[in-house]
């Protein structure tokens, strides 16, 4: 049965559509529209904002400082997505080809951290990466082992171990974002791989292609929609990440969300913050439009 | 490899090869090790968090004796529960609307409903800050639980699209003949909805409830902007604690919340089975 025309049953249509539409309008579109209006305003005194329709805020956003922060956010998000893809793809493969009994549990294993509080996970990682944390302890014992080995073969021992700064730098931000976003990547990849026709892989193997070649030439192209979905689902939140760069980053690892936050809290320049917010939203729209365009290509062919 | 394999490995049994097992094992270690370390050290009798100095539960006593922390936790759970209830209703109704009807501007309505999923948290947080604090001049000194109103509204706005998404994909498998049969047997619209459609949606509703409860409990950024000076939620409180010092108290409180997440997941699993929950994502 096809969809019903709304006119054929107006009463029911009103009952199901009005609550949703009113909610979205009042509590989503109106607040967003206000931000949009703010982005064309300017500060007058401490709390007054005049909506003069100025483009000054957008002009300021093209200053070199902000352009580099945008660029850096994109670079970090892209790097995080790439790492998640490389780590996540084999995991998704393993889940897809696991036995009936194991598959749900492996999936659950990936999803449980996704349900765990983001702040708690970030904090757990901070504990581990701190100068006194286990990552440093592990490296120290490796260093000690190497030093011992050098004396064993008659070389000078290594200089004493200095704790590595693993936290409060760009490395920590990328590491933390990968940690947080990995489940986002694995789940859509799994969904795509699960739908794959296995006889195609068998055919490829039968015809003499190795496993690696089969994966690169058969599995990856067929799973492309899932890969694109995974990339988008990871890239978009990574681009707007606030908490990880704030807690794990150093002074030079600010991402765009941190700059926006500063306009609203410390710098108290709401119109400029609003303009930056909308630039970030536009960036998201462009990404999604690119994905939609990609989707259309096979239909044309 | 021979260690595990009792029967020879078939070409497609990728998950039985040693490399794959090693990889998955390492990824699981990467995902879970930090959480386990955090939980273990909540029982550590040392302020500096790194060396094991014996077992203690004193940080749990301290965390539970910390009025602000308990208040924040109660606030967070209240917000999550209320936001989940409203999100379920709103999300289910929206899913039925999009599934059942054809109407003008449907594409635009559909897109707008899923926008809160895409728009970055920081942008929504900023929007709610201006909307509630400046535009509505929402009072911040109401009595509990009304002082949580703004936060609950914000949470519903970003939770219900997820419910809609999950319920809608479940509705796609609904056999409309069931609905017609019910109507032939003289069931009204409401009776069909209650007795035919809702039972069919149930797995999606359970998954959607779990999703919105955890999303709400998890949210820091939007709450941070929406909350007034006097309302704190658990993530906001933990944030300020982490910001200023790392104490075992945070570990204890975090452990409690992790356990809560696991319990909730277990309840959802008990209700629906592993497969149903896993497949709704």
Coordinates of C-alpha atoms in Angstrom, one line a residue:
Chain A
X1 CA 0.0 0.0 0.0
X2 CA 1.4 3.4 -0.9
X3 CA 1.5 6.3 1.3
X4 CA -1.8 7.9 2.2
X5 CA -2.5 11.4 1.0
X6 CA -2.8 13.7 4.0
X7 CA -6.1 15.1 2.8
X8 CA -7.8 11.7 3.0
X9 CA -7.4 11.6 6.7
X10 CA -6.8 15.1 8.0
X11 CA -7.7 14.4 11.6
X12 CA -5.0 11.7 12.0
X13 CA -2.5 13.7 10.0
X14 CA -3.0 16.7 12.3
X15 CA -2.6 14.5 15.3
X16 CA 0.7 13.0 14.2
X17 CA 2.2 16.1 12.4
X18 CA 1.3 19.0 14.7
X19 CA 3.3 18.1 17.8
X20 CA 6.5 17.3 15.7
X21 CA 6.3 20.3 13.5
X22 CA 5.5 22.7 16.3
X23 CA 8.3 21.4 18.4
X24 CA 10.9 21.5 15.6
X25 CA 9.8 25.0 14.7
X26 CA 9.7 26.5 18.1
X27 CA 12.7 24.7 19.7
X28 CA 15.0 24.2 16.8
X29 CA 14.3 26.5 13.9
X30 CA 13.6 29.6 15.9
X31 CA 16.8 29.3 18.1
X32 CA 18.8 28.6 14.9
X33 CA 17.3 31.6 13.2
X34 CA 18.1 33.8 16.2
X35 CA 21.8 32.8 15.9
X36 CA 21.7 33.6 12.2
X37 CA 20.3 37.0 13.0
X38 CA 22.9 37.5 15.7
X39 CA 25.7 36.8 13.2
X40 CA 24.8 40.0 11.4
X41 CA 24.8 42.1 14.6
X42 CA 27.5 44.0 16.4
X43 CA 28.3 44.6 20.0
X44 CA 27.2 47.9 21.6
X45 CA 28.5 48.2 25.1
X46 CA 28.6 45.2 27.3
X47 CA 25.3 43.4 26.8
X48 CA 23.6 45.3 24.0
X49 CA 23.7 44.0 20.5
X50 CA 22.6 46.0 17.6
X51 CA 21.3 44.0 14.6
X52 CA 22.7 46.3 11.9
X53 CA 23.0 43.7 9.1
X54 CA 26.7 44.1 9.1
X55 CA 29.0 41.6 7.4
X56 CA 31.8 42.6 9.7
X57 CA 31.7 39.3 11.6
X58 CA 32.0 37.2 8.5
X59 CA 34.8 39.4 7.3
X60 CA 36.7 38.9 10.5
X61 CA 36.3 35.2 10.2
X62 CA 38.4 35.3 7.0
X63 CA 41.3 36.7 9.0
X64 CA 44.4 34.5 8.8
X65 CA 44.1 33.3 12.4
X66 CA 40.6 32.0 11.9
X67 CA 41.2 30.5 8.5
X68 CA 44.1 28.5 10.0
X69 CA 41.9 27.3 12.8
X70 CA 39.3 26.1 10.3
X71 CA 42.0 24.5 8.2
X72 CA 43.5 22.8 11.2
X73 CA 40.1 21.5 12.4
X74 CA 39.5 20.0 8.9
X75 CA 42.9 18.4 8.9
X76 CA 42.5 16.9 12.4
X77 CA 39.0 15.6 11.6
X78 CA 40.2 14.2 8.3
X79 CA 43.2 12.5 9.9
X80 CA 41.0 11.1 12.7
X81 CA 38.6 9.7 10.1
X82 CA 41.4 8.1 8.1
X83 CA 42.8 6.4 11.2
X84 CA 39.3 5.3 12.3
X85 CA 38.8 3.8 8.8
X86 CA 42.1 1.9 8.8
X87 CA 41.5 0.6 12.3
X88 CA 37.8 0.0 11.9
X89 CA 37.7 -1.7 8.5
X90 CA 39.3 -5.0 9.7
X91 CA 37.1 -5.0 12.8
X92 CA 34.0 -4.6 10.7
X93 CA 35.2 -7.5 8.5
X94 CA 35.8 -9.6 11.5
X95 CA 32.4 -8.9 12.9
X96 CA 30.7 -9.6 9.5
X97 CA 32.4 -13.0 9.1
X98 CA 32.2 -14.0 12.7
X99 CA 30.0 -17.0 13.7
X100 CA 26.3 -16.4 14.4
X101 CA 27.0 -16.9 18.1
X102 CA 29.8 -14.3 18.4
X103 CA 28.6 -11.6 16.1
X104 CA 26.0 -9.9 18.3
X105 CA 28.5 -9.9 21.2
X106 CA 31.3 -8.3 19.1
X107 CA 28.8 -5.7 18.0
X108 CA 27.8 -5.0 21.6
X109 CA 31.5 -4.8 22.4
X110 CA 31.9 -1.9 19.9
X111 CA 28.6 -0.2 21.0
X112 CA 29.0 -0.3 24.7
X113 CA 31.8 2.4 24.8
X114 CA 29.7 4.4 22.4
X115 CA 27.0 4.4 25.1
X116 CA 29.4 5.3 27.8
X117 CA 29.7 8.9 28.8
X118 CA 32.0 10.9 26.5
X119 CA 33.4 12.9 29.4
X120 CA 34.2 9.7 31.4
X121 CA 35.9 8.2 28.4
X122 CA 38.0 11.3 27.8
X123 CA 38.9 11.4 31.5
X124 CA 39.9 7.7 31.4
X125 CA 42.2 8.4 28.5
X126 CA 43.7 11.4 30.3
X127 CA 44.5 9.2 33.3
X128 CA 46.2 6.7 31.0
X129 CA 48.2 9.3 29.0
X130 CA 49.3 11.5 31.8
X131 CA 53.0 11.8 32.6
X132 CA 52.4 9.4 35.5
X133 CA 50.0 7.2 33.6
X134 CA 50.3 3.7 32.3
X135 CA 51.2 4.7 28.7
X136 CA 54.3 6.4 30.1
X137 CA 55.0 3.5 32.5
X138 CA 54.8 1.1 29.6
X139 CA 57.2 3.1 27.5
X140 CA 59.5 3.5 30.4
X141 CA 59.8 -0.2 30.9
X142 CA 60.4 -0.7 27.1
X143 CA 63.1 1.9 27.4
X144 CA 64.6 0.2 30.4
X145 CA 64.5 -3.1 28.5
X146 CA 66.3 -1.6 25.5
X147 CA 68.9 -0.1 27.8
X148 CA 69.5 -3.4 29.5
X149 CA 69.8 -5.1 26.2
X150 CA 72.4 -2.6 25.1
X151 CA 74.6 -3.2 28.1
X152 CA 74.2 -6.9 27.5
X153 CA 75.7 -6.6 24.0
X154 CA 78.4 -4.4 25.3
X155 CA 77.1 -0.9 24.3
X156 CA 76.6 2.1 26.5
X157 CA 73.3 2.1 28.3
X158 CA 70.6 4.6 27.1
X159 CA 70.3 7.8 29.1
X160 CA 67.8 7.8 31.9
X161 CA 64.1 7.8 30.9
X162 CA 62.3 11.1 30.6
X163 CA 58.5 10.9 30.7
X164 CA 57.1 11.8 27.3
X165 CA 54.5 14.5 27.2
X166 CA 51.5 12.5 25.7
X167 CA 48.9 14.9 26.9
X168 CA 48.0 18.5 26.1
X169 CA 49.3 18.4 22.5
X170 CA 48.0 17.7 19.1
X171 CA 48.9 14.0 19.3
X172 CA 46.6 13.7 22.4
X173 CA 43.7 15.4 20.5
X174 CA 44.0 13.0 17.5
X175 CA 44.4 10.0 19.8
X176 CA 41.4 11.1 21.9
X177 CA 39.2 11.8 18.9
X178 CA 40.0 8.4 17.4
X179 CA 39.2 6.7 20.7
X180 CA 35.9 8.5 20.9
X181 CA 34.8 8.1 17.2
X182 CA 35.9 4.6 16.4
X183 CA 32.5 3.0 17.1
X184 CA 30.9 5.6 14.8
X185 CA 33.0 4.2 11.9
X186 CA 32.7 0.5 12.7
X187 CA 28.9 0.3 12.8
X188 CA 28.1 1.7 9.3
X189 CA 31.0 -0.3 7.9
X190 CA 29.5 -3.5 9.4
X191 CA 26.1 -2.6 8.1
X192 CA 27.4 -2.3 4.6
X193 CA 29.7 -5.4 4.7
X194 CA 26.8 -7.5 6.1
X195 CA 24.7 -6.9 3.0
X196 CA 27.5 -8.0 0.7
X197 CA 27.0 -11.0 -1.5
X198 CA 29.5 -13.5 -0.3
X199 CA 29.5 -15.5 -3.5
X200 CA 31.3 -12.6 -5.1
X201 CA 34.2 -12.9 -2.7
X202 CA 34.3 -16.7 -3.2
X203 CA 34.3 -16.2 -6.9
X204 CA 37.2 -13.8 -6.7
X205 CA 39.2 -16.3 -4.5
X206 CA 38.3 -19.2 -6.8
X207 CA 39.6 -17.2 -9.8
X208 CA 42.9 -17.0 -8.1
X209 CA 43.0 -13.5 -6.5
X210 CA 44.6 -13.3 -3.1
X211 CA 42.8 -12.2 0.0
X212 CA 44.3 -8.7 -0.1
X213 CA 43.5 -8.3 -3.8
X214 CA 39.9 -9.5 -3.2
X215 CA 39.4 -7.1 -0.4
X216 CA 40.8 -4.1 -2.4
X217 CA 39.0 -4.9 -5.7
X218 CA 35.8 -6.6 -4.6
X219 CA 34.9 -5.8 -1.0
X220 CA 35.9 -2.2 -0.9
X221 CA 34.1 -1.1 -4.1
X222 CA 31.0 -3.0 -3.1
X223 CA 31.1 -1.6 0.5
X224 CA 31.7 2.0 -0.8
X225 CA 28.3 3.4 0.3
X226 CA 29.0 2.1 3.8
X227 CA 32.5 3.5 3.8
X228 CA 31.2 6.9 2.7
X229 CA 28.5 6.7 5.4
X230 CA 31.1 5.8 8.0
X231 CA 33.4 8.6 6.8
X232 CA 30.6 11.2 7.1
X233 CA 29.4 9.9 10.5
X234 CA 33.0 10.2 11.8
X235 CA 34.1 13.4 10.0
X236 CA 31.1 15.6 11.0
X237 CA 31.2 15.2 14.8
X238 CA 35.0 15.2 14.7
X239 CA 35.0 18.5 12.9
X240 CA 32.7 20.0 15.6
X241 CA 34.4 18.4 18.5
X242 CA 34.7 20.5 21.6
X243 CA 35.4 18.4 24.7
X244 CA 38.5 16.4 23.4
X245 CA 40.5 19.4 22.2
X246 CA 39.5 21.4 25.3
X247 CA 40.5 18.8 27.8
X248 CA 43.3 16.9 26.0
X249 CA 44.7 19.6 23.8
X250 CA 47.4 22.2 24.5
X251 CA 47.2 25.9 23.8
X252 CA 47.9 25.3 20.1
X253 CA 45.4 22.5 19.5
X254 CA 42.3 24.7 19.5
X255 CA 39.6 23.5 17.1
X256 CA 36.8 25.6 15.7
X257 CA 34.3 24.6 18.5
X258 CA 36.7 25.9 21.1
X259 CA 37.0 29.3 19.4
X260 CA 33.2 29.5 19.2
X261 CA 32.9 28.7 22.9
X262 CA 35.4 31.4 23.7
X263 CA 33.3 34.0 21.9
X264 CA 30.3 33.2 24.1
X265 CA 32.0 32.7 27.4
X266 CA 35.3 34.6 27.8
X267 CA 35.5 37.0 24.9
X268 CA 31.8 37.9 25.1
X269 CA 31.5 38.6 21.4
X270 CA 28.3 36.8 20.6
X271 CA 27.8 38.1 17.1
X272 CA 31.2 36.9 16.0
X273 CA 30.6 33.5 17.7
X274 CA 27.3 33.3 15.9
X275 CA 28.9 33.9 12.6
X276 CA 31.6 31.3 13.3
X277 CA 28.8 28.8 14.3
X278 CA 27.0 29.4 11.0
X279 CA 30.2 29.0 9.0
X280 CA 30.7 25.6 10.7
X281 CA 27.1 24.6 9.8
X282 CA 27.7 25.7 6.2
X283 CA 30.8 23.6 6.1
X284 CA 28.7 20.6 7.3
X285 CA 26.1 21.3 4.6
X286 CA 28.8 21.4 1.9
X287 CA 30.1 18.0 3.1
X288 CA 26.7 16.5 3.0
X289 CA 26.0 18.0 -0.4
X290 CA 29.2 16.5 -1.7
X291 CA 28.1 13.1 -0.4
X292 CA 24.6 13.5 -2.0
X293 CA 26.2 14.4 -5.3
X294 CA 28.4 11.3 -5.2
X295 CA 25.3 9.2 -4.5
X296 CA 23.7 10.4 -7.7
X297 CA 26.5 9.5 -10.0
X298 CA 25.8 5.7 -10.4
X299 CA 22.2 6.5 -11.2
X300 CA 23.2 8.6 -14.1
X301 CA 25.5 5.9 -15.5
Chain B
X1 CA 46.6 -20.2 14.8
X2 CA 46.5 -24.0 15.4
X3 CA 45.9 -23.0 19.0
X4 CA 42.3 -22.1 18.2
X5 CA 41.4 -23.9 15.1
X6 CA 40.0 -27.3 15.6
X7 CA 38.5 -27.5 12.1
X8 CA 40.4 -26.1 9.1
X9 CA 39.7 -22.4 8.4
X10 CA 37.5 -21.9 5.4
X11 CA 38.5 -19.0 3.0
X12 CA 35.7 -16.7 4.2
X13 CA 36.2 -17.3 7.9
X14 CA 38.2 -14.2 8.2
X15 CA 37.4 -13.8 11.9
X16 CA 39.2 -17.1 12.6
X17 CA 42.5 -16.1 11.3
X18 CA 45.2 -15.1 13.8
X19 CA 45.7 -11.6 12.4
X20 CA 42.1 -10.7 12.5
X21 CA 41.8 -12.0 16.1
X22 CA 44.8 -10.1 17.1
X23 CA 43.5 -6.9 15.5
X24 CA 40.1 -7.2 17.1
X25 CA 41.6 -8.1 20.4
X26 CA 43.9 -5.0 20.3
X27 CA 41.0 -2.7 19.3
X28 CA 38.9 -4.1 22.2
X29 CA 41.8 -3.5 24.5
X30 CA 42.1 0.0 23.2
X31 CA 38.4 0.7 23.8
X32 CA 38.2 -1.0 27.2
X33 CA 41.6 -0.7 28.9
X34 CA 41.2 3.0 29.8
X35 CA 37.7 2.3 31.3
X36 CA 38.9 -0.6 33.3
X37 CA 41.9 1.3 34.6
X38 CA 39.6 4.1 35.6
X39 CA 37.3 1.7 37.4
X40 CA 40.1 -0.2 39.2
X41 CA 41.7 3.0 40.4
X42 CA 38.5 4.2 41.9
X43 CA 39.2 1.6 44.6
X44 CA 42.8 2.7 45.0
X45 CA 43.8 4.1 48.4
X46 CA 46.0 6.9 47.0
X47 CA 45.3 10.5 46.1
X48 CA 47.7 10.5 43.2
X49 CA 45.9 7.9 41.2
X50 CA 48.8 6.0 39.7
X51 CA 50.4 3.6 42.2
X52 CA 48.3 0.9 43.7
X53 CA 48.2 1.5 47.5
X54 CA 45.5 -1.0 48.6
X55 CA 41.8 -1.4 48.3
X56 CA 39.4 1.2 49.7
X57 CA 35.9 2.3 49.1
X58 CA 36.4 5.7 50.8
X59 CA 36.2 7.6 47.5
X60 CA 32.7 6.2 47.0
X61 CA 31.8 7.4 50.4
X62 CA 33.3 10.8 49.5
X63 CA 31.6 10.9 46.1
X64 CA 28.2 10.0 47.6
X65 CA 28.8 12.5 50.5
X66 CA 29.5 15.2 48.0
X67 CA 26.1 17.0 47.9
X68 CA 26.8 18.8 44.7
X69 CA 27.9 15.7 42.9
X70 CA 24.8 13.8 44.1
X71 CA 22.5 16.7 43.1
X72 CA 24.1 16.7 39.7
X73 CA 23.6 13.0 39.3
X74 CA 20.0 13.2 40.3
X75 CA 19.5 16.1 38.0
X76 CA 21.0 14.2 35.1
X77 CA 18.9 11.2 35.7
X78 CA 15.7 13.2 36.0
X79 CA 16.5 15.1 32.8
X80 CA 17.4 11.9 30.9
X81 CA 14.2 10.2 32.1
X82 CA 11.9 13.0 31.2
X83 CA 13.6 13.8 27.9
X84 CA 13.4 10.1 27.0
X85 CA 9.7 9.9 27.6
X86 CA 8.9 12.9 25.5
X87 CA 11.4 12.0 22.8
X88 CA 9.8 8.6 22.5
X89 CA 6.3 10.1 22.0
X90 CA 7.5 12.8 19.7
X91 CA 9.8 10.5 17.8
X92 CA 7.3 7.8 17.3
X93 CA 4.6 10.2 16.1
X94 CA 7.0 11.9 13.7
X95 CA 8.0 8.5 12.3
X96 CA 4.3 7.5 11.8
X97 CA 3.8 10.9 10.0
X98 CA 6.7 10.4 7.6
X99 CA 5.9 6.7 7.0
X100 CA 2.2 6.9 6.5
X101 CA 1.4 10.2 4.8
X102 CA 2.2 12.0 1.6
X103 CA 2.0 15.7 2.1
X104 CA 3.4 18.9 0.6
X105 CA 7.0 19.9 1.5
X106 CA 7.5 16.4 2.9
X107 CA 11.2 16.4 1.8
X108 CA 11.8 19.6 3.7
X109 CA 10.0 18.4 6.8
X110 CA 11.9 15.2 6.7
X111 CA 15.3 17.0 6.3
X112 CA 14.5 19.5 9.1
X113 CA 13.7 16.8 11.6
X114 CA 17.0 15.1 11.0
X115 CA 18.9 18.4 11.1
X116 CA 19.6 18.2 14.9
X117 CA 21.5 15.0 14.3
X118 CA 23.8 16.8 11.8
X119 CA 24.2 20.3 13.3
X120 CA 27.3 20.3 15.5
X121 CA 26.6 20.3 19.3
X122 CA 28.4 23.5 19.8
X123 CA 26.1 25.3 17.4
X124 CA 23.0 24.0 19.0
X125 CA 24.4 24.8 22.4
X126 CA 25.0 28.4 21.3
X127 CA 21.5 28.6 19.8
X128 CA 19.8 27.4 23.1
X129 CA 22.0 29.8 25.1
X130 CA 20.7 32.8 23.1
X131 CA 17.2 31.4 22.8
X132 CA 16.6 30.7 26.5
X133 CA 18.9 33.3 28.2
X134 CA 18.5 36.3 26.0
X135 CA 15.4 35.8 23.9
X136 CA 12.9 34.1 26.2
X137 CA 14.6 35.3 29.4
X138 CA 13.8 31.9 30.8
X139 CA 13.8 32.3 34.6
X140 CA 16.7 30.4 36.2
X141 CA 15.4 30.4 39.8
X142 CA 12.4 28.0 39.5
X143 CA 12.1 25.2 42.0
X144 CA 13.2 21.7 41.2
X145 CA 12.4 20.0 38.8
X146 CA 11.2 23.0 36.8
X147 CA 14.6 24.6 36.8
X148 CA 15.6 21.8 34.5
X149 CA 13.0 22.8 32.0
X150 CA 15.3 24.5 29.5
X151 CA 17.8 21.6 29.6
X152 CA 15.1 19.0 29.1
X153 CA 13.7 20.9 26.1
X154 CA 17.1 21.1 24.6
X155 CA 17.7 17.4 25.2
X156 CA 14.4 16.4 23.6
X157 CA 15.2 18.4 20.5
X158 CA 18.4 16.5 19.8
X159 CA 17.1 13.1 21.1
X160 CA 13.8 12.7 19.3
X161 CA 15.2 12.6 15.7
X162 CA 17.2 9.5 16.7
X163 CA 14.0 7.9 17.9
X164 CA 12.3 8.9 14.6
X165 CA 15.2 7.3 12.7
X166 CA 15.1 4.0 14.5
X167 CA 11.2 3.7 14.6
X168 CA 10.9 4.6 10.9
X169 CA 13.3 1.9 9.8
X170 CA 11.3 -0.5 11.9
X171 CA 8.0 0.6 10.4
X172 CA 9.3 -0.1 6.9
X173 CA 8.9 -3.8 7.7
X174 CA 5.3 -3.4 8.8
X175 CA 2.7 -5.3 6.9
X176 CA -0.1 -2.9 6.2
X177 CA -2.6 -5.7 5.7
X178 CA -2.5 -6.1 9.5
X179 CA -3.7 -2.6 9.8
X180 CA -6.5 -3.2 7.2
X181 CA -7.5 -6.4 9.0
X182 CA -7.8 -4.5 12.3
X183 CA -9.9 -1.9 10.6
X184 CA -12.1 -4.5 9.0
X185 CA -12.6 -5.9 12.4
X186 CA -13.9 -2.4 13.3
X187 CA -10.9 -1.1 15.2
X188 CA -10.7 2.7 15.2
X189 CA -7.6 4.7 14.3
X190 CA -6.5 4.9 17.9
X191 CA -7.1 1.2 18.6
X192 CA -5.0 0.3 15.5
X193 CA -2.3 2.6 16.7
X194 CA -2.3 1.2 20.2
X195 CA -2.9 -2.5 19.5
X196 CA -1.2 -3.1 16.1
X197 CA 1.3 -0.4 15.4
X198 CA 2.8 0.0 18.8
X199 CA 3.5 -3.7 19.4
X200 CA 5.2 -3.8 16.0
X201 CA 7.3 -0.7 16.9
X202 CA 8.3 -2.1 20.3
X203 CA 11.8 -3.2 19.6
X204 CA 12.6 0.1 18.0
X205 CA 11.0 1.9 20.9
X206 CA 13.2 0.0 23.4
X207 CA 16.3 0.8 21.3
X208 CA 15.2 4.4 20.9
X209 CA 14.6 4.8 24.6
X210 CA 18.1 3.4 25.3
X211 CA 19.6 5.7 22.7
X212 CA 17.9 8.9 23.9
X213 CA 18.5 8.1 27.6
X214 CA 22.2 7.6 27.0
X215 CA 22.5 10.6 24.6
X216 CA 20.9 12.8 27.2
X217 CA 23.0 11.5 30.0
X218 CA 26.1 11.8 27.9
X219 CA 25.5 15.4 26.7
X220 CA 28.0 17.9 28.0
X221 CA 28.2 20.7 25.4
X222 CA 24.6 21.6 24.9
X223 CA 23.9 21.4 28.6
X224 CA 26.9 23.5 29.4
X225 CA 25.5 26.3 27.4
X226 CA 21.8 25.8 28.3
X227 CA 22.1 25.5 32.0
X228 CA 21.8 28.5 34.2
X229 CA 24.4 29.3 36.9
X230 CA 22.6 27.2 39.5
X231 CA 21.7 24.1 37.7
X232 CA 24.4 21.5 37.3
X233 CA 24.3 18.1 35.6
X234 CA 26.6 15.2 36.1
X235 CA 28.8 15.9 33.0
X236 CA 29.0 19.6 33.8
X237 CA 30.1 18.8 37.4
X238 CA 32.6 16.2 36.3
X239 CA 33.9 18.6 33.7
X240 CA 34.7 21.2 36.3
X241 CA 36.2 18.6 38.6
X242 CA 38.5 17.2 35.8
X243 CA 39.3 20.8 34.7
X244 CA 40.7 21.7 38.1
X245 CA 42.1 18.5 39.5
X246 CA 42.1 14.8 38.9
X247 CA 40.8 13.1 42.0
X248 CA 39.8 9.5 42.8
X249 CA 36.3 10.9 43.6
X250 CA 35.8 11.5 39.9
X251 CA 36.8 7.9 39.3
X252 CA 34.3 6.6 41.8
X253 CA 31.4 8.7 40.4
X254 CA 32.4 7.7 36.8
X255 CA 32.4 4.1 37.8
X256 CA 28.9 4.4 39.1
X257 CA 27.8 5.9 35.9
X258 CA 29.5 3.2 33.8
X259 CA 27.8 0.6 35.8
X260 CA 24.5 2.3 35.3
X261 CA 25.1 2.3 31.5
X262 CA 25.9 -1.4 31.6
X263 CA 22.8 -2.2 33.6
X264 CA 20.6 -0.2 31.2
X265 CA 22.1 -2.1 28.3
X266 CA 21.6 -5.4 30.1
X267 CA 17.9 -4.5 30.7
X268 CA 17.4 -3.6 27.1
X269 CA 19.1 -6.8 26.1
X270 CA 16.9 -8.8 28.4
X271 CA 13.8 -7.1 26.8
X272 CA 14.8 -7.5 23.2
X273 CA 17.8 -9.9 22.8
X274 CA 21.3 -9.0 21.6
X275 CA 20.4 -9.2 17.9
X276 CA 17.5 -6.8 17.9
X277 CA 19.5 -4.1 19.8
X278 CA 22.6 -4.6 17.7
X279 CA 20.6 -4.4 14.5
X280 CA 18.8 -1.2 15.2
X281 CA 22.0 0.8 14.9

